[in-house]
Backbone as a ProteinNet text record, in pm:
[ID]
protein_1_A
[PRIMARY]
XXXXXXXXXXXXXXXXXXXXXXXXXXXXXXXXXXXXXXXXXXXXXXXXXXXXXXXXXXXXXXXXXXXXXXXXXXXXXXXXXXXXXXXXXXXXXXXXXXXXXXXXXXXXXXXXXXXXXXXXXXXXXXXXXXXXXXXX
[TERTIARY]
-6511.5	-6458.8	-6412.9	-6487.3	-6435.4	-6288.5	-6316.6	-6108.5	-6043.4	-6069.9	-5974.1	-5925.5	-6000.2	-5976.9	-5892	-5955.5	-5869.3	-5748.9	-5715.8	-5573.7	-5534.1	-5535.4	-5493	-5491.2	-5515.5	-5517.9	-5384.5	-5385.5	-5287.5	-5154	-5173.5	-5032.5	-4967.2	-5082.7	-5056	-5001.9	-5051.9	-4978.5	-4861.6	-4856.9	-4692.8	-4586.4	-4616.5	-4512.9	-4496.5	-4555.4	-4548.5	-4413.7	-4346.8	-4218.9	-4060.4	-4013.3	-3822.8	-3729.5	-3696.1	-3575	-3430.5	-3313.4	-3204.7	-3137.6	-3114.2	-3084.3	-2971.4	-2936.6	-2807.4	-2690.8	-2594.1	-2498.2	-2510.3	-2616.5	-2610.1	-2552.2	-2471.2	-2406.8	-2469.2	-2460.7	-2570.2	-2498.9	-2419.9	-2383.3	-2453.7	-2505.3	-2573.8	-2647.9	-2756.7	-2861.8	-3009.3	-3070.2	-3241	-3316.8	-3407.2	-3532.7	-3624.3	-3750.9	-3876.5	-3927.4	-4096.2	-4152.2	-4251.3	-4189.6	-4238.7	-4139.6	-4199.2	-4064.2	-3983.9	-3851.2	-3758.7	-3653.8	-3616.4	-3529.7	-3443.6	-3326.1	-3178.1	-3090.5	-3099.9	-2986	-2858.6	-2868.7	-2713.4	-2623.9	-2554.5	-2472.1	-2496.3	-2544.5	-2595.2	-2419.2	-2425.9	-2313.8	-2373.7	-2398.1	-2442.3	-2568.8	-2628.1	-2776.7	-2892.7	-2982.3	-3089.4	-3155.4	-3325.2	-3416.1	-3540.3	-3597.1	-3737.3	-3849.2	-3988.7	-4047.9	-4168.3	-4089.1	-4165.6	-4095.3	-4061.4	-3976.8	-3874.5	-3740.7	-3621.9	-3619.1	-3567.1	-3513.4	-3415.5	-3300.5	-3148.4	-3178.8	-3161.7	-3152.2	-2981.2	-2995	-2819.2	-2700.1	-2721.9	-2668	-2635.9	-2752.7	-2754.4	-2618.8	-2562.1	-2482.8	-2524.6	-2544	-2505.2	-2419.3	-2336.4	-2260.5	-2265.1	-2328.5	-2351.2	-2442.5	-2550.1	-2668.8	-2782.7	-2875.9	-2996	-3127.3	-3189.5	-3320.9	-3454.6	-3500.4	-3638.5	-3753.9	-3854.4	-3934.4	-3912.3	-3936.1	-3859.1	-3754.5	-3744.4	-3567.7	-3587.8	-3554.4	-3536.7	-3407	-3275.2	-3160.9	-3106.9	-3099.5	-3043.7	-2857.2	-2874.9	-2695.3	-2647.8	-2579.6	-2483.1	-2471.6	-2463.1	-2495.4	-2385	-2334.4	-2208.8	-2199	-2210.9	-2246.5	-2332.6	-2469	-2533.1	-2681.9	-2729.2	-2895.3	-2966.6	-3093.8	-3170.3	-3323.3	-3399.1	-3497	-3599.7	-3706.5	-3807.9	-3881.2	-3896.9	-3974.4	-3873.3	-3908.7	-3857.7	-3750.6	-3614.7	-3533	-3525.4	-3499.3	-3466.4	-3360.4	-3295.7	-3177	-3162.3	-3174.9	-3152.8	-2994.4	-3010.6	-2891	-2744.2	-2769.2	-2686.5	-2646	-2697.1	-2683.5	-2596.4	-2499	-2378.9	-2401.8	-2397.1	-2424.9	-2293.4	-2278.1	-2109.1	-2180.8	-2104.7	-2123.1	-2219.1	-2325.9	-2410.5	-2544.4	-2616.3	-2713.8	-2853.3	-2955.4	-3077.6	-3205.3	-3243.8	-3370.3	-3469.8	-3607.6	-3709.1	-3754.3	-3740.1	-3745.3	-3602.4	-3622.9	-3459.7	-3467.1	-3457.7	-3440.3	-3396.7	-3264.8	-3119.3	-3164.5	-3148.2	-3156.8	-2986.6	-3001.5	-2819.5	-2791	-2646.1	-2565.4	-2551.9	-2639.6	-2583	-2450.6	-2418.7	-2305.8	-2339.2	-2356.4	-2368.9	-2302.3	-2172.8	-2085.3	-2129.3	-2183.9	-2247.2	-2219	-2224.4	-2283.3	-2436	-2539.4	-2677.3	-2743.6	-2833.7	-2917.7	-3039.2	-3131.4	-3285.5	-3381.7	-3422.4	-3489.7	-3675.7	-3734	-3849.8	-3963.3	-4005.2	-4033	-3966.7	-3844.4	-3753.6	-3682.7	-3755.6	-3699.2	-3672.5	-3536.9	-3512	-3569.8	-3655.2	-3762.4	-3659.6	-3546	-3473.3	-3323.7	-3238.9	-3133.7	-3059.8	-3139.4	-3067.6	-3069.4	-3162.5	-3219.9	-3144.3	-3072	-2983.9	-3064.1	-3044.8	-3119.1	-3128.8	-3154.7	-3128	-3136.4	-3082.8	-2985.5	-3091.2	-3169.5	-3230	-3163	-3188.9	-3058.4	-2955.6	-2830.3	-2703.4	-2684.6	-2667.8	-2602.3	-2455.6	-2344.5	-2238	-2155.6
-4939.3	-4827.9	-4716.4	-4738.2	-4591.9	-4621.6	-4763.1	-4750.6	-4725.5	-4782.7	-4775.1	-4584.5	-4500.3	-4368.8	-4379.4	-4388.9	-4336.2	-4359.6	-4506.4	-4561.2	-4486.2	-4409.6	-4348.6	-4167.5	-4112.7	-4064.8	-4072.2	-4173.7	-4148	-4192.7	-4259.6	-4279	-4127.4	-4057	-3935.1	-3847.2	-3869	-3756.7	-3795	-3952.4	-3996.3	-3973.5	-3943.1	-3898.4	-3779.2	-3635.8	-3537.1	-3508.2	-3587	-3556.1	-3634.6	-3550.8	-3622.4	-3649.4	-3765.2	-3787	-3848.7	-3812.9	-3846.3	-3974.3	-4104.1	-4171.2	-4171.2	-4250.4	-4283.1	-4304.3	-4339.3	-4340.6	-4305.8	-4188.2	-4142.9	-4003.2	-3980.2	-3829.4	-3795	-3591.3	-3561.7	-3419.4	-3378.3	-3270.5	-3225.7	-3086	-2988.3	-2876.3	-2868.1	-2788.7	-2857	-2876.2	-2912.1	-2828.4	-2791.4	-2698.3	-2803.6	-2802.3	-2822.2	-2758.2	-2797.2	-2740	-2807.4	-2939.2	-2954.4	-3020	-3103	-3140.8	-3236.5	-3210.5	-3240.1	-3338.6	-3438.3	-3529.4	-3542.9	-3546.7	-3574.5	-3659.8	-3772.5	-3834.3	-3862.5	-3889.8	-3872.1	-3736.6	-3730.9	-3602.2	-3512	-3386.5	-3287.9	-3201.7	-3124.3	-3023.2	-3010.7	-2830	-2755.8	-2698.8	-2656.5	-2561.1	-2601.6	-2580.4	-2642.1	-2549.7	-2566.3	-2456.6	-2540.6	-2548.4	-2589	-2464.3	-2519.7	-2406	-2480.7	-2568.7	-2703.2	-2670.1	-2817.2	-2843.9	-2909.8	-2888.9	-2934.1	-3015.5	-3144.7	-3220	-3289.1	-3273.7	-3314.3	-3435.5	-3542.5	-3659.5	-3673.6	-3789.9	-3739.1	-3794.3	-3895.9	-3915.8	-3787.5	-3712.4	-3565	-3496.1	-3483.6	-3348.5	-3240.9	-3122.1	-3016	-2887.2	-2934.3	-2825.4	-2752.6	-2606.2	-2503.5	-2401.8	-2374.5	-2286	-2324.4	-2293.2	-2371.7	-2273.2	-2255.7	-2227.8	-2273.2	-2267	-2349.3	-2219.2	-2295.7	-2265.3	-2283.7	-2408.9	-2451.1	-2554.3	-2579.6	-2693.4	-2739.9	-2887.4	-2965.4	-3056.2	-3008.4	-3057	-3156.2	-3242.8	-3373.3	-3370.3	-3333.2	-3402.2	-3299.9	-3266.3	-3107.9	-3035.6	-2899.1	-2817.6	-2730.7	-2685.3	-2601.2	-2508.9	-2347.8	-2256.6	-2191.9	-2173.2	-2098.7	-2123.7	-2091.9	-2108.7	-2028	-2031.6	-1898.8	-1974	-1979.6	-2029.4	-1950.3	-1946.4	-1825.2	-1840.4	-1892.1	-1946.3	-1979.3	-2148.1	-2195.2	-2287	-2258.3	-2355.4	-2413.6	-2578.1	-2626.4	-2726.2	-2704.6	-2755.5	-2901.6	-2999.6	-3110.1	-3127.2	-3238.1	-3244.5	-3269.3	-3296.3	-3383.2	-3312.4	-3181.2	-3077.1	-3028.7	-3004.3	-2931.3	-2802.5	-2707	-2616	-2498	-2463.1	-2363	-2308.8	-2209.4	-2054.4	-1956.6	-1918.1	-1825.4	-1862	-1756.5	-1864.2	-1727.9	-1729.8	-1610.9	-1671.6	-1648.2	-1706.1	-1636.4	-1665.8	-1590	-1636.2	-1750.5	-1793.6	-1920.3	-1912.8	-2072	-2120.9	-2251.7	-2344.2	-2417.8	-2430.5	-2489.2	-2575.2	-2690.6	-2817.3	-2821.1	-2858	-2868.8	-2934.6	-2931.6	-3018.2	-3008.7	-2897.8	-2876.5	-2798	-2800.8	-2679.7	-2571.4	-2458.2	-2354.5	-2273.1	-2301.3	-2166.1	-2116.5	-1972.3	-1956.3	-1779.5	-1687.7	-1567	-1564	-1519.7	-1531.1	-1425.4	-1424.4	-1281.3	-1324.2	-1259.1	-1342.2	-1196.2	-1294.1	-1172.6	-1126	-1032.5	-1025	-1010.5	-902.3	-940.2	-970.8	-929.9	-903.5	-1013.5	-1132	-1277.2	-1291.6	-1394.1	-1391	-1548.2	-1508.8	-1616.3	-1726.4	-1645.5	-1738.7	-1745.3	-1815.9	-1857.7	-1727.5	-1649.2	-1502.5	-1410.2	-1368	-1244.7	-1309.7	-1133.7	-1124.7	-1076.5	-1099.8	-1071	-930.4	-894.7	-753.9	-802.6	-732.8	-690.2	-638.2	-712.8	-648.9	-661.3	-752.3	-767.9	-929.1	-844.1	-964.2	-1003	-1166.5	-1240.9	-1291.6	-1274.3	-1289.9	-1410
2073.2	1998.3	2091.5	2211.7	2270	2405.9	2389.9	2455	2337.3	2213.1	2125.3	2103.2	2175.9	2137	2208.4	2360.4	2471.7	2472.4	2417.6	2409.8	2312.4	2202.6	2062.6	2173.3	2233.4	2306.3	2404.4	2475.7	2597.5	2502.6	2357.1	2309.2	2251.7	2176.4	2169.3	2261.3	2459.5	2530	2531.9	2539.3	2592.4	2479.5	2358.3	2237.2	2219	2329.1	2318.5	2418.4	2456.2	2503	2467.3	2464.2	2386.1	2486.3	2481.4	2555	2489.5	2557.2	2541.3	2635.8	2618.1	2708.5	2755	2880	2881.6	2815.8	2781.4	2713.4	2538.7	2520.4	2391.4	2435.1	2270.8	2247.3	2165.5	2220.1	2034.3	2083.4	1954.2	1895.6	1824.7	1851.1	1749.8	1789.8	1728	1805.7	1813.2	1930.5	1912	1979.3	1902.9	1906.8	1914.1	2041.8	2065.7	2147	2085.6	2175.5	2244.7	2291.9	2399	2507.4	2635.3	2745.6	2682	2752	2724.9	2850.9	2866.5	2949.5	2866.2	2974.4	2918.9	2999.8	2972.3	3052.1	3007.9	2870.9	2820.6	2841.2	2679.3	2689.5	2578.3	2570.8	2493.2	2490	2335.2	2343.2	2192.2	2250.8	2126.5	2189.8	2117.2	2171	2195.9	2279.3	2365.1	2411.7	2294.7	2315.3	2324.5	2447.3	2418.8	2497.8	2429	2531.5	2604.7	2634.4	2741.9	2906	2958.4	3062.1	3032.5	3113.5	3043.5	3210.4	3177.4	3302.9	3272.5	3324.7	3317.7	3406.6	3395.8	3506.9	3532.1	3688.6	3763.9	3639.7	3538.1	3418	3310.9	3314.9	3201.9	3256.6	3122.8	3085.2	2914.7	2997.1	2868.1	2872	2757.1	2743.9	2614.9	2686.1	2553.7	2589.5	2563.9	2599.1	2535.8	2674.6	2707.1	2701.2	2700.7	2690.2	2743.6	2815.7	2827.5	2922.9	2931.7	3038	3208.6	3181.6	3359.2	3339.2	3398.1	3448.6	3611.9	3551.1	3675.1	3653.2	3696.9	3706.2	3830.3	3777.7	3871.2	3826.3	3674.6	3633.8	3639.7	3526.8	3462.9	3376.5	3389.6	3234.2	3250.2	3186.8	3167.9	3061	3057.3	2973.1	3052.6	2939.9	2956.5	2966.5	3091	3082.7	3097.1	3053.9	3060.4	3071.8	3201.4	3206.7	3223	3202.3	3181.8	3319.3	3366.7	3519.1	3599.3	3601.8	3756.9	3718.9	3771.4	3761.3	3909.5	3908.3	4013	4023.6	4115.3	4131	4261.2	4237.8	4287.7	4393.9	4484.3	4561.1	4458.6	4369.4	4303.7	4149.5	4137.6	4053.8	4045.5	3948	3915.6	3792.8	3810.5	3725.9	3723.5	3606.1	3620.2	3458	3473.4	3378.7	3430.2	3341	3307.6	3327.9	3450.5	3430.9	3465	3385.7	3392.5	3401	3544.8	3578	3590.6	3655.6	3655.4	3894.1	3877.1	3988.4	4048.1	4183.3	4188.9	4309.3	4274.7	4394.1	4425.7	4525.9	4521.6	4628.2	4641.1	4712.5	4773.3	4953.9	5002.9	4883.3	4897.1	4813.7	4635.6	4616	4480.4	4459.3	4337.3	4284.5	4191.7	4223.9	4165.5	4151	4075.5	4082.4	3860	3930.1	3794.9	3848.1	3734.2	3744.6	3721.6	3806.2	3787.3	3792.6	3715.7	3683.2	3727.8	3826.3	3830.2	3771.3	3702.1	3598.1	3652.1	3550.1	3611	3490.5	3400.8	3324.5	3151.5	3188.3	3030.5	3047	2997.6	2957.5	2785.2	2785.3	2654	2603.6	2479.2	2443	2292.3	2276.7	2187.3	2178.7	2101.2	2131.9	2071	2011.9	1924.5	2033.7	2100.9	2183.2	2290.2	2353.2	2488.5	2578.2	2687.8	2846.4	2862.1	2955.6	3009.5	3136.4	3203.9	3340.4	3437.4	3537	3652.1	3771.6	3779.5	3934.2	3880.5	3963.4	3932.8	4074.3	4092.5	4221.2	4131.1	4237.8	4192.7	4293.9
[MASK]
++++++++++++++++++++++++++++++++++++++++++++++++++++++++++++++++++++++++++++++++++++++++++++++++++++++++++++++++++++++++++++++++++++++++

């Protein structure tokens, strides 16, 4: 009886996260709250208050939201990560982008306007940033 928990247990942690595969499209908006992988192609809005990880397949185009970010593919618009975004060799990122912390690996692309923020983070897809320091 008591593997049978543990196993009812570790199936429970492993369904506490969403992914998008390869060659799927999804137009719209998704809200969770927990992590998030993307290897397909996202377009439309993207709010979690987990971890967001773009794999080198992931594209999103629209505005993003999360806690942290770990980008391997591409996002285009707007991001706003409350912590730590990180940026992989193989990362392409363009628009708008408001962090809390950042970490660009050679070989990414970052042509973005970026705000690194400090404590006035925006917690939803309604609420706008405020302005501490701008890298241009």
């Amino acid at each position: 009886m008591f593997k049978e928990n543990k196993k009812v247990m570790a199936e429970n942690t492993a369904a506490s996260s969403n992914r998008i595969v390869t060659d799927t499209k999804f137009k719209g908006e998704i809200v969770s709250k927990t992590d998030f992988r993307i290897d397909g192609e996202v377009e439309g809005n993207f709010q979690t208050s987990g971890k967001l990880v773009v794999g080198k397949t992931g594209i999103i185009k629209g505005t993003v939201i999360c806690e942290n970010a770990d980008v391997e593919g591409r996002i285009e618009g707007t991001l706003r990560v409350n912590s730590v975004l990180t940026l992989k060799s193989t990362a392409v990122i363009e628009g708008d982008v408001t962090v809390d912390k950042l970490s660009i690996e050679p070989g990414a692309v970052f042509n973005v306007s970026c705000t690194m923020k400090g404590s006035n983070r925006p917690t939803s897809l309604n609420e706008k940033p405020t302005t501490d320091k701008a890298i241009k």
